[in-house]
mmCIF file of C-alpha atoms in Angstrom:
data_model
loop_
_atom_site.group_PDB
_atom_site.id
_atom_site.type_symbol
_atom_site.label_atom_id
_atom_site.label_comp_id
_atom_site.label_asym_id
_atom_site.label_seq_id
_atom_site.Cartn_x
_atom_site.Cartn_y
_atom_site.Cartn_z
ATOM 1 C CA MET A 1 87.400 80.196 72.841
ATOM 2 C CA THR A 2 84.130 80.574 74.723
ATOM 3 C CA THR A 3 82.503 83.931 75.497
ATOM 4 C CA GLU A 4 81.201 82.711 78.854
ATOM 5 C CA THR A 5 82.344 84.710 81.888
ATOM 6 C CA ILE A 6 82.784 83.900 85.566
ATOM 7 C CA LYS A 7 80.429 86.099 87.578
ATOM 8 C CA PRO A 8 82.299 88.034 90.290
ATOM 9 C CA VAL A 9 81.393 87.521 93.947
ATOM 10 C CA SER A 10 81.668 90.721 96.011
ATOM 11 C CA PHE A 11 83.920 90.497 99.061
ATOM 12 C CA LYS A 12 81.695 93.099 100.733
ATOM 13 C CA ARG A 13 79.320 90.201 101.422
ATOM 14 C CA PHE A 14 81.910 88.457 103.622
ATOM 15 C CA ASP A 15 80.732 90.479 106.639
ATOM 16 C CA ARG A 16 77.215 91.357 105.487
ATOM 17 C CA GLU A 17 75.940 87.924 104.410
ATOM 18 C CA PHE A 18 78.654 85.366 104.941
ATOM 19 C CA ASP A 19 76.581 82.255 104.230
ATOM 20 C CA GLY A 20 75.412 83.558 100.853
ATOM 21 C CA PHE A 21 78.959 84.660 100.032
ATOM 22 C CA ALA A 22 80.233 81.176 100.893
ATOM 23 C CA GLN A 23 77.637 79.436 98.749
ATOM 24 C CA ASP A 24 78.224 81.639 95.699
ATOM 25 C CA LEU A 25 82.008 81.456 96.030
ATOM 26 C CA GLY A 26 81.962 77.687 96.557
ATOM 27 C CA GLY A 27 79.554 77.271 93.668
ATOM 28 C CA SER A 28 81.948 79.107 91.361
ATOM 29 C CA PHE A 29 84.827 76.904 92.506
ATOM 30 C CA ALA A 30 82.753 73.734 92.035
ATOM 31 C CA ARG A 31 81.737 74.832 88.512
ATOM 32 C CA TYR A 32 84.986 76.318 87.203
ATOM 33 C CA GLY A 33 87.728 75.641 89.749
ATOM 34 C CA PHE A 34 88.056 79.454 89.687
ATOM 35 C CA ALA A 35 86.273 82.412 91.244
ATOM 36 C CA VAL A 36 86.552 86.172 90.764
ATOM 37 C CA ILE A 37 86.308 88.051 94.065
ATOM 38 C CA SER A 38 85.446 91.702 93.488
ATOM 39 C CA ASP A 39 85.606 94.619 95.946
ATOM 40 C CA HIS A 40 88.491 93.249 98.004
ATOM 41 C CA ASP A 41 89.628 95.511 100.830
ATOM 42 C CA LEU A 42 93.375 95.559 100.124
ATOM 43 C CA PRO A 43 94.552 99.180 99.660
ATOM 44 C CA GLN A 44 95.300 99.797 96.002
ATOM 45 C CA ALA A 45 98.153 102.203 96.759
ATOM 46 C CA ARG A 46 100.005 99.481 98.692
ATOM 47 C CA ILE A 47 99.410 96.966 95.908
ATOM 48 C CA GLU A 48 100.828 99.419 93.366
ATOM 49 C CA GLY A 49 103.823 100.037 95.639
ATOM 50 C CA ALA A 50 104.581 96.322 95.769
ATOM 51 C CA ILE A 51 104.245 95.933 92.003
ATOM 52 C CA ALA A 52 106.513 98.954 91.483
ATOM 53 C CA ALA A 53 109.154 97.316 93.701
ATOM 54 C CA ALA A 54 108.873 94.108 91.677
ATOM 55 C CA LYS A 55 109.254 96.007 88.400
ATOM 56 C CA ALA A 56 112.342 97.762 89.775
ATOM 57 C CA PHE A 57 113.941 94.431 90.594
ATOM 58 C CA PHE A 58 113.223 92.885 87.199
ATOM 59 C CA ALA A 59 114.724 95.970 85.514
ATOM 60 C CA LEU A 60 118.106 95.280 87.147
ATOM 61 C CA PRO A 61 120.979 93.907 85.059
ATOM 62 C CA GLU A 62 120.895 90.151 84.545
ATOM 63 C CA GLN A 63 124.095 89.481 86.501
ATOM 64 C CA ILE A 64 122.683 91.256 89.558
ATOM 65 C CA LYS A 65 119.414 89.346 89.388
ATOM 66 C CA ARG A 66 121.279 86.049 89.047
ATOM 67 C CA SER A 67 123.197 86.772 92.242
ATOM 68 C CA TYR A 68 119.894 86.107 94.033
ATOM 69 C CA VAL A 69 119.508 82.553 92.702
ATOM 70 C CA VAL A 70 119.634 80.647 95.981
ATOM 71 C CA GLY A 71 118.914 77.169 97.371
ATOM 72 C CA THR A 72 117.011 74.448 95.532
ATOM 73 C CA GLY A 73 113.634 74.252 93.867
ATOM 74 C CA GLY A 74 113.312 78.011 93.465
ATOM 75 C CA GLN A 75 111.812 78.285 96.948
ATOM 76 C CA ARG A 76 113.310 81.714 97.586
ATOM 77 C CA GLY A 77 114.849 84.504 95.578
ATOM 78 C CA TYR A 78 115.201 84.679 91.819
ATOM 79 C CA THR A 79 114.464 82.064 89.129
ATOM 80 C CA PRO A 80 115.786 83.183 85.718
ATOM 81 C CA PHE A 81 113.988 83.286 82.409
ATOM 82 C CA GLY A 82 113.684 79.959 80.615
ATOM 83 C CA ILE A 83 113.710 77.589 83.605
ATOM 84 C CA GLU A 84 110.176 76.623 84.609
ATOM 85 C CA THR A 85 108.393 74.237 82.256
ATOM 86 C CA ALA A 86 104.768 73.146 82.599
ATOM 87 C CA LYS A 87 104.250 69.461 83.449
ATOM 88 C CA GLY A 88 104.474 67.435 80.247
ATOM 89 C CA ALA A 89 105.442 70.443 78.120
ATOM 90 C CA GLN A 90 108.389 70.435 75.701
ATOM 91 C CA HIS A 91 109.035 74.174 75.805
ATOM 92 C CA PHE A 92 109.877 76.391 78.779
ATOM 93 C CA ASP A 93 107.633 79.269 79.857
ATOM 94 C CA LEU A 94 108.434 82.846 78.820
ATOM 95 C CA LYS A 95 108.859 84.234 82.327
ATOM 96 C CA GLU A 96 111.208 85.006 85.199
ATOM 97 C CA PHE A 97 110.121 85.275 88.819
ATOM 98 C CA TRP A 98 110.958 85.941 92.465
ATOM 99 C CA HIS A 99 109.733 83.911 95.429
ATOM 100 C CA MET A 100 109.119 85.067 98.970
ATOM 101 C CA GLY A 101 107.951 82.654 101.663
ATOM 102 C CA ARG A 102 106.907 82.696 105.295
ATOM 103 C CA ASP A 103 109.324 84.108 107.864
ATOM 104 C CA LEU A 104 109.722 81.715 110.796
ATOM 105 C CA PRO A 105 111.287 82.425 114.196
ATOM 106 C CA PRO A 106 114.564 80.732 115.194
ATOM 107 C CA GLY A 107 114.058 77.186 116.351
ATOM 108 C CA HIS A 108 110.686 76.698 114.675
ATOM 109 C CA PRO A 109 110.271 73.044 113.612
ATOM 110 C CA PHE A 110 109.175 74.007 110.091
ATOM 111 C CA ARG A 111 112.454 75.791 109.359
ATOM 112 C CA ALA A 112 113.614 72.465 107.939
ATOM 113 C CA PHE A 113 111.008 72.962 105.182
ATOM 114 C CA MET A 114 111.188 76.735 104.703
ATOM 115 C CA PRO A 115 114.508 78.493 104.053
ATOM 116 C CA ASP A 116 115.131 82.106 105.006
ATOM 117 C CA ASN A 117 114.040 84.808 102.599
ATOM 118 C CA VAL A 118 116.581 86.841 100.662
ATOM 119 C CA TRP A 119 116.144 90.500 99.758
ATOM 120 C CA PRO A 120 117.676 92.533 96.901
ATOM 121 C CA ALA A 121 119.719 95.365 98.375
ATOM 122 C CA GLU A 122 119.473 97.253 95.074
ATOM 123 C CA VAL A 123 115.749 97.985 95.593
ATOM 124 C CA PRO A 124 115.406 99.573 99.071
ATOM 125 C CA ALA A 125 111.588 99.426 99.197
ATOM 126 C CA PHE A 126 111.439 95.790 98.081
ATOM 127 C CA HIS A 127 111.539 94.111 101.496
ATOM 128 C CA SER A 128 108.815 96.154 103.178
ATOM 129 C CA GLU A 129 106.493 96.291 100.156
ATOM 130 C CA ILE A 130 106.712 92.604 99.230
ATOM 131 C CA ALA A 131 106.489 91.410 102.855
ATOM 132 C CA TRP A 132 103.326 93.487 103.244
ATOM 133 C CA LEU A 133 101.808 91.927 100.139
ATOM 134 C CA PHE A 134 102.595 88.404 101.390
ATOM 135 C CA SER A 135 100.893 89.137 104.712
ATOM 136 C CA ALA A 136 97.866 90.773 103.066
ATOM 137 C CA LEU A 137 97.256 87.901 100.647
ATOM 138 C CA ASP A 138 97.867 85.314 103.368
ATOM 139 C CA GLY A 139 95.128 86.941 105.443
ATOM 140 C CA LEU A 140 92.727 87.200 102.507
ATOM 141 C CA GLY A 141 93.398 83.580 101.584
ATOM 142 C CA ARG A 142 92.471 82.392 105.056
ATOM 143 C CA GLN A 143 89.182 84.288 104.780
ATOM 144 C CA VAL A 144 88.498 82.555 101.462
ATOM 145 C CA LEU A 145 89.179 79.224 103.174
ATOM 146 C CA GLU A 146 86.578 80.088 105.823
ATOM 147 C CA ALA A 147 83.997 80.382 103.047
ATOM 148 C CA ILE A 148 85.182 77.165 101.405
ATOM 149 C CA ALA A 149 84.881 75.327 104.734
ATOM 150 C CA VAL A 150 81.267 76.453 105.149
ATOM 151 C CA TYR A 151 80.472 75.511 101.542
ATOM 152 C CA LEU A 152 81.816 72.024 102.278
ATOM 153 C CA LYS A 153 79.664 71.875 105.438
ATOM 154 C CA LEU A 154 82.727 71.935 107.682
ATOM 155 C CA ASP A 155 83.392 74.050 110.728
ATOM 156 C CA ARG A 156 84.100 77.632 109.608
ATOM 157 C CA GLY A 157 87.551 77.475 111.223
ATOM 158 C CA PHE A 158 88.386 74.009 109.866
ATOM 159 C CA PHE A 159 91.333 75.191 107.777
ATOM 160 C CA ASP A 160 92.862 77.571 110.354
ATOM 161 C CA PRO A 161 95.196 75.028 112.015
ATOM 162 C CA THR A 162 96.055 73.444 108.646
ATOM 163 C CA VAL A 163 97.550 76.603 107.092
ATOM 164 C CA ASN A 164 98.635 78.802 110.026
ATOM 165 C CA PHE A 165 102.285 77.938 109.312
ATOM 166 C CA GLY A 166 101.756 76.907 105.710
ATOM 167 C CA ASN A 167 104.635 76.719 103.259
ATOM 168 C CA SER A 168 103.016 79.477 101.185
ATOM 169 C CA ILE A 169 104.780 81.362 98.399
ATOM 170 C CA LEU A 170 104.324 84.836 96.939
ATOM 171 C CA ARG A 171 105.533 84.801 93.355
ATOM 172 C CA LEU A 172 106.424 88.032 91.574
ATOM 173 C CA LEU A 173 106.144 87.300 87.859
ATOM 174 C CA HIS A 174 107.620 89.135 84.907
ATOM 175 C CA TYR A 175 106.661 88.062 81.392
ATOM 176 C CA PRO A 176 108.880 90.079 79.029
ATOM 177 C CA PRO A 177 107.677 91.323 75.627
ATOM 178 C CA THR A 178 107.184 88.311 73.359
ATOM 179 C CA PRO A 179 108.741 87.527 69.979
ATOM 180 C CA ALA A 180 106.445 87.369 66.991
ATOM 181 C CA ASP A 181 106.752 83.620 66.544
ATOM 182 C CA GLY A 182 107.880 80.498 68.365
ATOM 183 C CA PRO A 183 106.489 77.509 70.244
ATOM 184 C CA ASN A 184 106.903 78.979 73.740
ATOM 185 C CA ILE A 185 104.109 80.808 75.544
ATOM 186 C CA ARG A 186 104.105 82.874 78.719
ATOM 187 C CA ALA A 187 102.789 80.032 80.881
ATOM 188 C CA GLY A 188 101.989 76.608 79.494
ATOM 189 C CA ALA A 189 98.769 74.833 80.425
ATOM 190 C CA HIS A 190 99.035 73.587 84.007
ATOM 191 C CA GLU A 191 97.262 73.112 87.311
ATOM 192 C CA ASP A 192 98.511 74.647 90.555
ATOM 193 C CA ILE A 193 100.080 72.424 93.209
ATOM 194 C CA ASN A 194 98.862 74.173 96.342
ATOM 195 C CA VAL A 195 95.603 74.695 98.290
ATOM 196 C CA ILE A 196 94.310 77.901 96.698
ATOM 197 C CA THR A 197 95.960 80.604 94.600
ATOM 198 C CA LEU A 198 95.115 84.293 94.810
ATOM 199 C CA LEU A 199 96.031 86.523 91.883
ATOM 200 C CA LEU A 200 95.649 90.286 91.822
ATOM 201 C CA GLY A 201 94.442 91.566 88.472
ATOM 202 C CA ALA A 202 97.264 91.736 85.933
ATOM 203 C CA GLU A 203 97.596 94.828 83.743
ATOM 204 C CA GLU A 204 97.970 92.749 80.587
ATOM 205 C CA ALA A 205 95.451 90.115 79.468
ATOM 206 C CA GLY A 206 96.343 86.494 78.811
ATOM 207 C CA LEU A 207 94.988 84.295 81.618
ATOM 208 C CA GLU A 208 92.710 81.543 80.280
ATOM 209 C CA VAL A 209 90.908 78.668 82.017
ATOM 210 C CA LEU A 210 90.031 75.348 80.353
ATOM 211 C CA ASP A 211 86.294 74.935 80.824
ATOM 212 C CA ARG A 212 84.771 71.495 81.273
ATOM 213 C CA ASP A 213 83.470 71.543 77.685
ATOM 214 C CA GLY A 214 87.056 71.741 76.445
ATOM 215 C CA GLN A 215 86.991 75.416 75.458
ATOM 216 C CA TRP A 216 89.285 78.129 76.806
ATOM 217 C CA LEU A 217 87.641 80.840 78.898
ATOM 218 C CA ALA A 218 89.437 84.204 79.138
ATOM 219 C CA ILE A 219 89.624 85.692 82.637
ATOM 220 C CA ASN A 220 89.447 89.494 82.571
ATOM 221 C CA PRO A 221 88.574 90.549 86.132
ATOM 222 C CA PRO A 222 87.238 94.038 86.872
ATOM 223 C CA PRO A 223 89.569 96.458 88.720
ATOM 224 C CA GLY A 224 89.776 95.839 92.447
ATOM 225 C CA SER A 225 89.377 92.079 92.054
ATOM 226 C CA VAL A 226 91.256 88.956 93.030
ATOM 227 C CA VAL A 227 91.160 85.833 90.877
ATOM 228 C CA CYS A 228 91.222 82.733 93.060
ATOM 229 C CA ASN A 229 91.575 79.114 92.002
ATOM 230 C CA ILE A 230 91.652 75.681 93.585
ATOM 231 C CA GLY A 231 94.994 73.854 93.660
ATOM 232 C CA ASP A 232 95.756 70.165 93.439
ATOM 233 C CA MET A 233 96.109 69.757 97.213
ATOM 234 C CA LEU A 234 92.561 70.957 97.867
ATOM 235 C CA GLN A 235 91.242 68.987 94.900
ATOM 236 C CA ARG A 236 92.738 65.845 96.432
ATOM 237 C CA LEU A 237 91.430 66.658 99.920
ATOM 238 C CA THR A 238 87.892 67.245 98.580
ATOM 239 C CA ASN A 239 87.835 64.173 96.307
ATOM 240 C CA HIS A 240 87.554 66.501 93.264
ATOM 241 C CA VAL A 241 84.359 68.155 94.585
ATOM 242 C CA LEU A 242 86.394 71.341 94.121
ATOM 243 C CA PRO A 243 88.410 70.852 90.912
ATOM 244 C CA SER A 244 91.900 72.095 90.164
ATOM 245 C CA THR A 245 91.394 73.463 86.676
ATOM 246 C CA THR A 246 93.920 73.654 83.860
ATOM 247 C CA HIS A 247 94.890 77.224 83.003
ATOM 248 C CA ARG A 248 97.524 79.067 80.999
ATOM 249 C CA VAL A 249 98.825 82.528 80.112
ATOM 250 C CA VAL A 250 98.816 82.988 76.345
ATOM 251 C CA ASN A 251 100.982 85.355 74.379
ATOM 252 C CA PRO A 252 99.509 88.774 73.650
ATOM 253 C CA ALA A 253 97.854 89.981 70.497
ATOM 254 C CA PRO A 254 100.302 91.435 67.946
ATOM 255 C CA GLU A 255 99.617 95.026 69.026
ATOM 256 C CA ARG A 256 100.548 94.165 72.657
ATOM 257 C CA ARG A 257 103.648 92.032 71.987
ATOM 258 C CA GLY A 258 105.951 94.882 72.949
ATOM 259 C CA PHE A 259 104.479 95.152 76.448
ATOM 260 C CA ALA A 260 105.626 93.174 79.469
ATOM 261 C CA ARG A 261 103.143 91.496 81.817
ATOM 262 C CA TYR A 262 103.505 91.503 85.607
ATOM 263 C CA SER A 263 101.448 89.549 88.119
ATOM 264 C CA THR A 264 101.663 88.476 91.762
ATOM 265 C CA PRO A 265 100.125 85.052 92.445
ATOM 266 C CA PHE A 266 100.043 83.929 96.072
ATOM 267 C CA PHE A 267 100.215 80.165 96.433
ATOM 268 C CA LEU A 268 98.631 79.286 99.761
ATOM 269 C CA HIS A 269 99.898 75.971 101.134
ATOM 270 C CA PHE A 270 99.094 73.633 103.972
ATOM 271 C CA ASN A 271 101.503 73.250 106.877
ATOM 272 C CA PRO A 272 104.276 70.881 105.697
ATOM 273 C CA ASP A 273 103.235 68.084 108.046
ATOM 274 C CA TYR A 274 99.492 68.280 107.275
ATOM 275 C CA GLU A 275 98.204 64.956 106.006
ATOM 276 C CA ILE A 276 96.057 65.290 102.888
ATOM 277 C CA ARG A 277 93.401 62.643 103.419
ATOM 278 C CA THR A 278 90.055 62.544 101.566
ATOM 279 C CA LEU A 279 87.329 64.337 103.538
ATOM 280 C CA PRO A 280 84.556 61.818 104.312
ATOM 281 C CA GLY A 281 81.849 64.381 103.522
ATOM 282 C CA CYS A 282 83.201 64.711 99.974
ATOM 283 C CA VAL A 283 82.609 61.043 99.126
ATOM 284 C CA THR A 284 79.185 60.867 97.463
ATOM 285 C CA PRO A 285 77.482 58.921 94.658
ATOM 286 C CA GLU A 286 78.450 61.760 92.293
ATOM 287 C CA HIS A 287 82.018 61.701 93.660
ATOM 288 C CA PRO A 288 82.920 58.116 94.569
ATOM 289 C CA ASP A 289 86.039 57.595 96.667
ATOM 290 C CA ARG A 290 89.125 57.635 94.426
ATOM 291 C CA GLY A 291 91.037 55.506 96.913
ATOM 292 C CA LEU A 292 94.042 57.841 97.142
ATOM 293 C CA ALA A 293 96.475 57.153 99.967
ATOM 294 C CA PRO A 294 97.094 59.932 102.499
ATOM 295 C CA ILE A 295 100.177 62.037 101.777
ATOM 296 C CA THR A 296 101.760 64.926 103.670
ATOM 297 C CA ALA A 297 101.705 68.347 102.065
ATOM 298 C CA ASP A 298 105.508 68.429 101.901
ATOM 299 C CA GLU A 299 105.723 65.030 100.180
ATOM 300 C CA PHE A 300 103.074 66.104 97.678
ATOM 301 C CA LEU A 301 104.868 69.400 96.987
ATOM 302 C CA LYS A 302 108.233 67.770 96.325
ATOM 303 C CA GLU A 303 106.639 65.226 94.002
ATOM 304 C CA ARG A 304 105.103 67.981 91.912
ATOM 305 C CA LEU A 305 108.175 70.265 91.908
ATOM 306 C CA ARG A 306 110.157 67.440 90.336
ATOM 307 C CA GLU A 307 107.531 67.178 87.594
ATOM 308 C CA ILE A 308 107.899 70.843 86.601
ATOM 309 C CA LYS A 309 111.710 70.751 86.704
ATOM 310 C CA LEU A 310 112.162 72.960 89.757
ATOM 311 C CA LEU A 311 113.670 70.052 91.736
#
């Protein structure tokens, strides 16, 4: 374990000095695949309301939760404990979760890719609180993409039409208290599939990033921060100029084993029909062209979901 830390980049600079914000944020992504964005402007009371609604759902009896297992691939609703397994791992993760996606109007062509959301009637505040959080993180994610575009010397609005109807997912995660021993951990080492992920600071520690020297770097963001990381889709688009870094959630120290961990990662995705094709400006002597064939975001997603046993 390394003692190095990722220096936070203040979101207050987004309006005050956007170019400097973009360079520092992009530099953190290029170095670590991760960035810590401090001083976000999402109201803390609303965040706490959404997390409280999630906790209320996970406290429901198992048979009620399982009545919200719907569709395929865990795209919407509830995925029970013991299902998701990191790519290449032998043991399942110690977690259960709920997925909310984008609401689309009737007749929208992307409805073939995005099923309707389901909502637990047993938690009255759940729908409004979780839908707000999805919208808030979707908006923040698009602002982060503006900065990434400028860092890559693209038009500031380059990503807008690529994600405006993206197949994005808000995941509500519950890691129950852990047993003293066993081979399973809360989240096995993995990379994210999507474009970028935004994670509001979890109450319990455990998130670690594999640094390029092969050591694990603990991520303990200050209050009022968002942890953001590059996903495999953006890594592929940028020819690995922005890396998708391996990360995990380890089990707690013995004195914290009796405490659950909750977190709310937002997986921002491209529109399903967006073609992921290497950006010409990201092919350099330091990053020679990897020769990867273009692939649509939906094809890429399905390929990866099969690898982690959700399809």
